[in-house]
Short mmCIF file of C-alpha atoms and ligand atoms in Angstrom, two decimals:
data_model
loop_
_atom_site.label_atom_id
_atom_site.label_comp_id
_atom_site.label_asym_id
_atom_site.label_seq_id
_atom_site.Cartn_x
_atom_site.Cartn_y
_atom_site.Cartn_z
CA UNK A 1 0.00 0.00 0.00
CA UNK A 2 1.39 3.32 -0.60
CA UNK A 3 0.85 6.76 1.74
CA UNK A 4 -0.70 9.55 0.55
CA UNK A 5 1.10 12.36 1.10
CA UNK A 6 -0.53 14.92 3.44
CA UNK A 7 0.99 18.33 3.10
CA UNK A 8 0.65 21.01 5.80
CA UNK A 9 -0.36 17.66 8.24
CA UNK A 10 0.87 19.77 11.63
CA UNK A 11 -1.49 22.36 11.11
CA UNK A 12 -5.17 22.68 12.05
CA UNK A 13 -7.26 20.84 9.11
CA UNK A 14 -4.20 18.72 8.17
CA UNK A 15 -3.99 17.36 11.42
CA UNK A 16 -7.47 16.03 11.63
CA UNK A 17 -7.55 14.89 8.48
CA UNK A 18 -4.45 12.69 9.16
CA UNK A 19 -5.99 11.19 11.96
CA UNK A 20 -9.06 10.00 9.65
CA UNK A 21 -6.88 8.73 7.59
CA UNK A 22 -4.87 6.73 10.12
CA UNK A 23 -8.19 5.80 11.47
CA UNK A 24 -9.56 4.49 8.05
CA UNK A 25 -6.30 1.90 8.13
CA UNK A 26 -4.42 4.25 5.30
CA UNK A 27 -0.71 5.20 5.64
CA UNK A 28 0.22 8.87 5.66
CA UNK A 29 3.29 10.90 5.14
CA UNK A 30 3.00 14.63 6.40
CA UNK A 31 4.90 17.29 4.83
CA UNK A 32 5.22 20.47 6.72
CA UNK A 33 8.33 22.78 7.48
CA UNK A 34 6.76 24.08 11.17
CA UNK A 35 5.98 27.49 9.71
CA UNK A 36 6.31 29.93 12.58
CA UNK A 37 2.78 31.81 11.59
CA UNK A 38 1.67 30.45 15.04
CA UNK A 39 3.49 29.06 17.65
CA UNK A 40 4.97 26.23 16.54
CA UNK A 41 4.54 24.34 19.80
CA UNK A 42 0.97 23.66 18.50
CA UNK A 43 1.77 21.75 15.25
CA UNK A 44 4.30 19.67 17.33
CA UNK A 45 1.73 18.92 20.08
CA UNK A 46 -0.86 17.80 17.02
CA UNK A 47 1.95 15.65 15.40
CA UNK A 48 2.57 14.16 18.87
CA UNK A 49 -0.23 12.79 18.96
CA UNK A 50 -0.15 10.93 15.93
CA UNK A 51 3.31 9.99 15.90
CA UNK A 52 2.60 6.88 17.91
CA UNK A 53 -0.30 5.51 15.27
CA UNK A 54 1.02 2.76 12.95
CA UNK A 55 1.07 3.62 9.22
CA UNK A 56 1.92 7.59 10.01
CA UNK A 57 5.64 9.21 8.98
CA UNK A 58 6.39 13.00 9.25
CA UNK A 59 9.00 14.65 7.02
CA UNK A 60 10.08 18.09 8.26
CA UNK A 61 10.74 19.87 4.99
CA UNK A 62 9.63 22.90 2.83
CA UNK A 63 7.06 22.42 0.07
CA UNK A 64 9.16 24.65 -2.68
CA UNK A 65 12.24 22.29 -1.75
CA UNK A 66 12.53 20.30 -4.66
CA UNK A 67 15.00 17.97 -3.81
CA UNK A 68 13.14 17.33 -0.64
CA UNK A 69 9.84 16.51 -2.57
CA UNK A 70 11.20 14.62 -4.97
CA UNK A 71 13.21 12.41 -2.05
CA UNK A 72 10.11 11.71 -0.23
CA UNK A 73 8.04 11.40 -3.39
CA UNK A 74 10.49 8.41 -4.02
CA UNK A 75 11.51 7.05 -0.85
CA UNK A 76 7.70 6.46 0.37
CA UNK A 77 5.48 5.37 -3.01
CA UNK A 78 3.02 8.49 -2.56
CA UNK A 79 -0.30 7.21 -4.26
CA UNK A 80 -1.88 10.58 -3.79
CA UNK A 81 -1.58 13.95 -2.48
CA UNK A 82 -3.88 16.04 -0.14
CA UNK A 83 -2.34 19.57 -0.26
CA UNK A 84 -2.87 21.78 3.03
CA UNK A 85 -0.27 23.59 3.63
CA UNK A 86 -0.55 27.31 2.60
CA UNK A 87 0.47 30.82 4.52
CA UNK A 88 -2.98 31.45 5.63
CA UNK A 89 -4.62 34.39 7.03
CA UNK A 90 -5.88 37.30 4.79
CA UNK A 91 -4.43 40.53 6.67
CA UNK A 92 -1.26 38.91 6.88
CA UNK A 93 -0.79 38.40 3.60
CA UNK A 94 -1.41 41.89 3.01
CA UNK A 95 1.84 42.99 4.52
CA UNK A 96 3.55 39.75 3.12
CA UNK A 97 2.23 39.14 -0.61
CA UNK A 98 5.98 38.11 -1.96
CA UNK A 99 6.04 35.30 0.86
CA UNK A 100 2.10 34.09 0.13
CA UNK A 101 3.29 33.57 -3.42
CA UNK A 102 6.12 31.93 -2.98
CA UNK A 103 4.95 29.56 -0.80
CA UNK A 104 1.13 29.53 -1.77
CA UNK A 105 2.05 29.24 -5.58
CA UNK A 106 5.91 28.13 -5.96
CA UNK A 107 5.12 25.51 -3.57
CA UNK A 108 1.96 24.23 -5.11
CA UNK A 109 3.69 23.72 -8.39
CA UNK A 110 6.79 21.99 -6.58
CA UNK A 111 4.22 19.68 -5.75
CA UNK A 112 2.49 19.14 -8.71
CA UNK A 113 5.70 19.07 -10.87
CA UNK A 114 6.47 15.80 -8.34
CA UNK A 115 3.26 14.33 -9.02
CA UNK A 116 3.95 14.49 -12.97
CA UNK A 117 7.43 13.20 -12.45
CA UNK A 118 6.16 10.18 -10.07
CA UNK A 119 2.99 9.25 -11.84
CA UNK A 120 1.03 10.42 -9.37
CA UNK A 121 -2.31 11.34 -10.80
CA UNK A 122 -4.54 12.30 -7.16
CA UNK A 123 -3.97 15.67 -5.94
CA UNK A 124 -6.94 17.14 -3.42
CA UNK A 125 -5.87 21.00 -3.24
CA UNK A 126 -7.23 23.17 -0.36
CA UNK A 127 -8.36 26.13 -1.67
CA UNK A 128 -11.00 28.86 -0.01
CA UNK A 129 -14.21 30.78 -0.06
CA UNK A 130 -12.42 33.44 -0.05
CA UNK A 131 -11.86 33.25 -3.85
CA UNK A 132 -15.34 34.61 -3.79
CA UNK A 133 -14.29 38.21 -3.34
CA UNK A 134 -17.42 40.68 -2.31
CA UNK A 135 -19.79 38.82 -4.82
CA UNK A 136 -22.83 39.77 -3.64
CA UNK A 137 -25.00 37.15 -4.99
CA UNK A 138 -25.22 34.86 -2.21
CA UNK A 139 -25.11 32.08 -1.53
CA UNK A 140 -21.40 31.59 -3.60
CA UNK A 141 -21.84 28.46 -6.15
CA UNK A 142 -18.74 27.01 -7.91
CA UNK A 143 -19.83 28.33 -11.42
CA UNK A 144 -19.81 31.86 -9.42
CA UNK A 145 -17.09 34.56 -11.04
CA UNK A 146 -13.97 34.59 -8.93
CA UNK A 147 -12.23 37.18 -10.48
CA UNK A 148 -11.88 40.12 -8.28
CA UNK A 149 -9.93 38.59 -5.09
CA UNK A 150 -9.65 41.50 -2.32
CA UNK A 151 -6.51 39.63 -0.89
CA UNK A 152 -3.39 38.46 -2.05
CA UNK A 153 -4.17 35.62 0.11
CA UNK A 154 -7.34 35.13 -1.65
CA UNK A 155 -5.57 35.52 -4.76
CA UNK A 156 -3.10 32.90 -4.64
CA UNK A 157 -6.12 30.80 -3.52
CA UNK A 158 -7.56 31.05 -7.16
CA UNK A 159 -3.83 31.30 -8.96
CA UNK A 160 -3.83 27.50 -7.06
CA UNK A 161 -6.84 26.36 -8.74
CA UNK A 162 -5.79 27.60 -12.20
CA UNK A 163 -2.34 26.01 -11.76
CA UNK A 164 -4.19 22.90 -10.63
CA UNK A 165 -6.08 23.08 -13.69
CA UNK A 166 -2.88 23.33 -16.08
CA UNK A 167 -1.61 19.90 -14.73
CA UNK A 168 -4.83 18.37 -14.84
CA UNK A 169 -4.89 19.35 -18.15
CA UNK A 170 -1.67 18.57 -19.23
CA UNK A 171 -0.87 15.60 -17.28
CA UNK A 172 -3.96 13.93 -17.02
CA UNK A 173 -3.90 14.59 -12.84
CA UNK A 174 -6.94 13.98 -11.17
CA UNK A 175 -7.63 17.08 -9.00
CA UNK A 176 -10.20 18.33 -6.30
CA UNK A 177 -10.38 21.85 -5.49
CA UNK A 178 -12.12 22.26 -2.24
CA UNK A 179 -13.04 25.96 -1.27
CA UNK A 180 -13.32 25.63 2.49
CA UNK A 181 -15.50 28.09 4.14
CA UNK A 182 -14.09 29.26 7.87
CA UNK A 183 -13.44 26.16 9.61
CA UNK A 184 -13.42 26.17 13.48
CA UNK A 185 -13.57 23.21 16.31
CA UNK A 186 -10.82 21.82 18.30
CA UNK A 187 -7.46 22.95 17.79
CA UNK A 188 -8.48 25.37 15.61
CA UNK A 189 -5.53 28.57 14.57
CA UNK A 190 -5.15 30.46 17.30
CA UNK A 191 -5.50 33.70 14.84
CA UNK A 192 -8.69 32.95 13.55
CA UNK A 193 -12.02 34.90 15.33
CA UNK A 194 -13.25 31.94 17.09
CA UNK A 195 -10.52 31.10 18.71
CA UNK A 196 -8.57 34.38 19.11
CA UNK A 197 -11.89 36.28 21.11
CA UNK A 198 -12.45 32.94 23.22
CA UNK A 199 -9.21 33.34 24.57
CA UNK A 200 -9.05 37.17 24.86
CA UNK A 201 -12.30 36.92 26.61
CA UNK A 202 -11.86 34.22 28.66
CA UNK A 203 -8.89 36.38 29.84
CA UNK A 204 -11.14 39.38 30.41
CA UNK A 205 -9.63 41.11 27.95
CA UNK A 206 -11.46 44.11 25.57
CA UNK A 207 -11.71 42.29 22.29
CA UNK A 208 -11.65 44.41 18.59
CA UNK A 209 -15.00 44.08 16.65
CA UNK A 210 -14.22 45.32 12.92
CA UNK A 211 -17.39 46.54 11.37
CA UNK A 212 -20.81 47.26 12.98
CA UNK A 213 -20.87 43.39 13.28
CA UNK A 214 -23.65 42.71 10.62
CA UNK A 215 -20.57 40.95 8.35
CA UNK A 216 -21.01 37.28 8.54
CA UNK A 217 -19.36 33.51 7.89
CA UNK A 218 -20.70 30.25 7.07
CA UNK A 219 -18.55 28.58 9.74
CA UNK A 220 -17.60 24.78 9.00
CA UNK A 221 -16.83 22.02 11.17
CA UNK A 222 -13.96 20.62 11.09
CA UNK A 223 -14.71 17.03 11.32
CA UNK A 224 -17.40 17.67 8.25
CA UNK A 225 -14.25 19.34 6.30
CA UNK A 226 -12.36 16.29 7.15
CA UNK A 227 -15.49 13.95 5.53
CA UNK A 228 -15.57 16.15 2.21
CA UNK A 229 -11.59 15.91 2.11
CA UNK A 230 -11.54 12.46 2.06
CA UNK A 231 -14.68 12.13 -0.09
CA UNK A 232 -13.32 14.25 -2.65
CA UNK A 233 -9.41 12.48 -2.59
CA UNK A 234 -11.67 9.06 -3.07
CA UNK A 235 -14.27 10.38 -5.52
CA UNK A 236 -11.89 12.84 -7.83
CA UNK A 237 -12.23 11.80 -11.64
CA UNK A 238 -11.06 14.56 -13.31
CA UNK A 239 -11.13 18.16 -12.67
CA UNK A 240 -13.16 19.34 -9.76
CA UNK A 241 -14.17 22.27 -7.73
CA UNK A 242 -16.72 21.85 -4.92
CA UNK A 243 -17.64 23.84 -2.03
CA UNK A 244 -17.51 22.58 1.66
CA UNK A 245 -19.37 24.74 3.81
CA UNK A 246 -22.26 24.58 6.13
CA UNK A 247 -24.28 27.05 4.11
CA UNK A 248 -25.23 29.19 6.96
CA UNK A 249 -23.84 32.61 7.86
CA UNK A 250 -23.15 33.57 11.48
CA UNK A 251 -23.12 37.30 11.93
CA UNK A 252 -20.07 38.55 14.16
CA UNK A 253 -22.33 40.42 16.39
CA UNK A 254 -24.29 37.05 17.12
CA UNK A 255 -20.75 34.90 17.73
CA UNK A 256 -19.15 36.90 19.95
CA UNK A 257 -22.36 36.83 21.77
CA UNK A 258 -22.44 33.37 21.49
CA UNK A 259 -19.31 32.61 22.70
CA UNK A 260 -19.55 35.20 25.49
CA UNK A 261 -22.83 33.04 26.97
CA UNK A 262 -20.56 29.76 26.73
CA UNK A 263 -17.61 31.41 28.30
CA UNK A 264 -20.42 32.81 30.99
CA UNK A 265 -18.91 36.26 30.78
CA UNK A 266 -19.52 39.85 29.15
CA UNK A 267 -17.68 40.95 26.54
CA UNK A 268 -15.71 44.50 26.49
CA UNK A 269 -15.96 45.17 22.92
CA UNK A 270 -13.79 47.68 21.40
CA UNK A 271 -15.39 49.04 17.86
CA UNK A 272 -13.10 49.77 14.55
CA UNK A 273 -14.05 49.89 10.91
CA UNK A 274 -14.06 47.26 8.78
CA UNK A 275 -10.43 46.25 7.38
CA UNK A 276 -8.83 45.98 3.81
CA UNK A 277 -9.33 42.33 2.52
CA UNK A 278 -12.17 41.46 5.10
CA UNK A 279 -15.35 40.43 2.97
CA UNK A 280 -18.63 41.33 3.90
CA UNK A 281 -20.33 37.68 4.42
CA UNK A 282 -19.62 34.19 2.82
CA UNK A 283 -22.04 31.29 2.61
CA UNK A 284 -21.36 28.34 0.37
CA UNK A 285 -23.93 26.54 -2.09
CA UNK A 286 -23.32 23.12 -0.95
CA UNK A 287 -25.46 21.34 -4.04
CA UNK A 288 -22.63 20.30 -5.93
CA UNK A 289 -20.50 18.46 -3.23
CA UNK A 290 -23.84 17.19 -1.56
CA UNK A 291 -24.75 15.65 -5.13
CA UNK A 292 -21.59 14.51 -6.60
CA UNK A 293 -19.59 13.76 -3.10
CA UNK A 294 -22.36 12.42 -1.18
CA UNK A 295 -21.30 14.76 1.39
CA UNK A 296 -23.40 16.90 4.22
CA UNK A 297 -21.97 18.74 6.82
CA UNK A 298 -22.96 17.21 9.65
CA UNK A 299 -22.31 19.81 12.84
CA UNK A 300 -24.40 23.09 13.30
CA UNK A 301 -22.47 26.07 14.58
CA UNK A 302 -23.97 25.61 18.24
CA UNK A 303 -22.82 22.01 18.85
CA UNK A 304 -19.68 22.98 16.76
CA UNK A 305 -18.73 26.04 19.46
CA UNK A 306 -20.02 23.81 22.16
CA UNK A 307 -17.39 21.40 20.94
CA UNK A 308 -14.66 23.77 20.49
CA UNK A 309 -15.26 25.58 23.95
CA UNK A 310 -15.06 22.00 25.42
CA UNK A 311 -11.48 21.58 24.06
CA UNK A 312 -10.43 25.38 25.33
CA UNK A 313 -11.44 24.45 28.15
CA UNK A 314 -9.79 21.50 28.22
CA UNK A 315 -6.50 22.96 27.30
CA UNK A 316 -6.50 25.49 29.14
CA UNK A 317 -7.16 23.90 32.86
CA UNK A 318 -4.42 21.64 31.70
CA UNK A 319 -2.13 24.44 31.21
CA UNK A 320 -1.28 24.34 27.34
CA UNK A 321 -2.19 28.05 27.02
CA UNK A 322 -2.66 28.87 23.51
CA UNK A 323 -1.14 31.90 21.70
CA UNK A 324 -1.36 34.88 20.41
CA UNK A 325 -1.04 36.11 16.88
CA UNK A 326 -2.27 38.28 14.73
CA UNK A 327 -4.77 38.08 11.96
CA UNK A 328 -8.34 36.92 11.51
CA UNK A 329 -9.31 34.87 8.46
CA UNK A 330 -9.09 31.96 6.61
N1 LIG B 1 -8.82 27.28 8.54
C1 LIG B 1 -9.66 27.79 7.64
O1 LIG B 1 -10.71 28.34 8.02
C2 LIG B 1 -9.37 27.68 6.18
C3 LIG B 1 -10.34 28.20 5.28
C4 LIG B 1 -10.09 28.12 3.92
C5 LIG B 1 -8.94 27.52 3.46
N2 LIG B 1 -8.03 27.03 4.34
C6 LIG B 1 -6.82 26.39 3.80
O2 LIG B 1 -6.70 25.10 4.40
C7 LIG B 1 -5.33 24.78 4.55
C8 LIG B 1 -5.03 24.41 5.99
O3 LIG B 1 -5.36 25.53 6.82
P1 LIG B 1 -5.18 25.51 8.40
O4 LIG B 1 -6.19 26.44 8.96
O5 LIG B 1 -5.09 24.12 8.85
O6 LIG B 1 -3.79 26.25 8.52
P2 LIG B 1 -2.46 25.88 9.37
O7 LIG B 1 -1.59 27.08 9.28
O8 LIG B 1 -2.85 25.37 10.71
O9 LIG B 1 -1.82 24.68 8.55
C9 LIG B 1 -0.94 24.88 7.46
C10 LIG B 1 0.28 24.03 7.67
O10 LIG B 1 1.14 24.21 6.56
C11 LIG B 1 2.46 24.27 7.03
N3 LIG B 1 3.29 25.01 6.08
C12 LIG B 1 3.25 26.34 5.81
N4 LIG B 1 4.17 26.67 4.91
C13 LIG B 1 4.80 25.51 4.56
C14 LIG B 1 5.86 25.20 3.68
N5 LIG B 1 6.47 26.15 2.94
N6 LIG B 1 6.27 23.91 3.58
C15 LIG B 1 5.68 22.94 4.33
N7 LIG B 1 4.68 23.18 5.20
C16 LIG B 1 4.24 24.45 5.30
C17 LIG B 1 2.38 24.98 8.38
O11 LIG B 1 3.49 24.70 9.20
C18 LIG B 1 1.06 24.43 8.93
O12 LIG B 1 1.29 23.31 9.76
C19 LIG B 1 -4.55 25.98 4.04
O13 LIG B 1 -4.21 25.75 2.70
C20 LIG B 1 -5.54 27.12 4.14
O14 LIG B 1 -5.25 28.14 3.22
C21 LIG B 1 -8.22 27.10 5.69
#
């Protein structure tokens, strides 16, 4: 049996989905260089605790390393790739478009390039609903425009796809774009809203609201992420872009309220205007991935905070405090 290769595995969504994977009886090889966008004590405490399953293998390495790629690409009979790891985060990217490129774009093709040179023909890309932009015709269907990006993180987002598309094209690779809508639930980035106001509130701290909090996400699950991963890395045929989200939008006012009442505390909100690259709302037309992937996300955003507050909790009273970092988005 060969591993599929799982790149970005000691982040947030790789993580999980290696532990599916391991679950399911596959073998995985993980891919990730320990970027220091977060505290990199995180990714090693989520590789820690798969390190111990049978059938899982981490190589510490850079994506745009060729020789690196190729090596592992060689050494461990990759049968398919499930590519996750990206710069993430919107405002960061805005002070840092050269590095979201390079590693967002030169990486992507590093890895596609191997796949061509191995004869591998599976390649699951993780893309986002950010590639949606402002459209305002909601909610956002794959056959939506997604020409008008308002980040450079967005933008290398839909430069992936394309690229993607080239190789298919060229090479014959089977490839699943999935545009993730904000995922949250245990161990999610510590820069990302969810998490960053839990902990800045559970600390009593005054949190930042950007906009009058009417903008709004359709915020996914994790584990239902996980399900239309592997669907999609089983299911791709050809060229394919689907939509995982929960197709609901949360407005900001309502989950910072939400996570104030499951905290049991008031928040100190400070208010600022809306920031460059922030969209107004997301929410994902699921039809295509329900139809074609079988696939339905399975957690609602109250059990899916419940969940997530559960684990803060957890870590927290066992003293694995968290960290902080900038940014906000997906
Ligand atoms: N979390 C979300 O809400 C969300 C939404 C849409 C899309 N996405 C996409 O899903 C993927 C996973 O996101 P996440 O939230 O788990 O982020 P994450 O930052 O937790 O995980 C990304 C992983 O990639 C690794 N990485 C970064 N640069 C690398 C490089 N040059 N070489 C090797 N490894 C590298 C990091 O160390 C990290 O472990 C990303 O592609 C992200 O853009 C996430």
């Amino acid at each position: 049996m060969g591993s599929i290769l799982v790149t970005g595995g000691a982040g947030f969504i790789g993580s999980h989905t290696v532990r599916r994977l391991l679950d399911e009886g596959r073998r995985v090889v993980v891919l990730d260089n320990y970027d220091p966008f977060y505290d990199v004590a995180i990714k090693q405490r989520n590789v820690a605790e798969l390190e111990s399953r049978s059938g899982f293998e981490l190589v510490e390495g850079d994506i745009r390393d060729r020789a690196t790629v190729d090596a592992l690409f060689a050494r461990c009979a990759v049968e398919g790739v499930i590519h996750l790891a990206a710069r993430a985060g919107v405002r960061p990217s805005i002070e840092e478009p050269e590095l979201y490129t390079s590693v967002n774009l030169a990486g992507t093709t590093t890895l596609l390039e191997a796949c061509r040179r191995h004869e591998v023909d599976r390649f699951v890309f993780g893309s986002s609903s950010s590639v949606y932009g402002n459209n305002e015709k909601v909610p956002f269907s794959e056959d939506d425009a997604v020409d008008h990006p308002v980040s450079p993180y967005a933008a290398t987002k839909k430069a992936g796809e394309v690229l993607c598309h080239a190789h298919h094209h060229l090479f014959g690779i089977k490839v699943a774009c999935l545009r993730f809508f904000t995922v949250f639930g245990p161990g999610q980035r510590p820069d990302l809203a969810i998490h960053k106001f839990t902990r800045m509130m559970a600390e009593g701290q005054e949190i930042d609201q950007y906009g009058d909090g009417s903008s709004a996400r359709d915020y996914t699950f994790v584990d239902d992420i996980v399900d239309g991963i592997v669907r999609a890395y089983d299911r791709a045929e050809h060229y394919h872009i689907w939509n995982l989200g929960n197709s609901g939008s949360v407005r900001l006012s309502e989950m910072i309220a939400k996570i104030a009442a499951g905290l049991g505390v008031e928040p100190r909100i400070r208010y600022l205007p809306m920031q460059p690259g922030d969209v107004d709302r997301t929410c994902a037309d699921i039809s295509r991935a329900r139809r074609e992937l079988d696939w339905q996300p399975r957690t609602d955003f109250d059990r899916g905070l419940e969940l997530f507050l559960a684990w803060y909790r957890d870590r927290t009273d066992t003293g694995s405090r968290e960290v902080r970092t900038g940014g906000n988005a997906s």
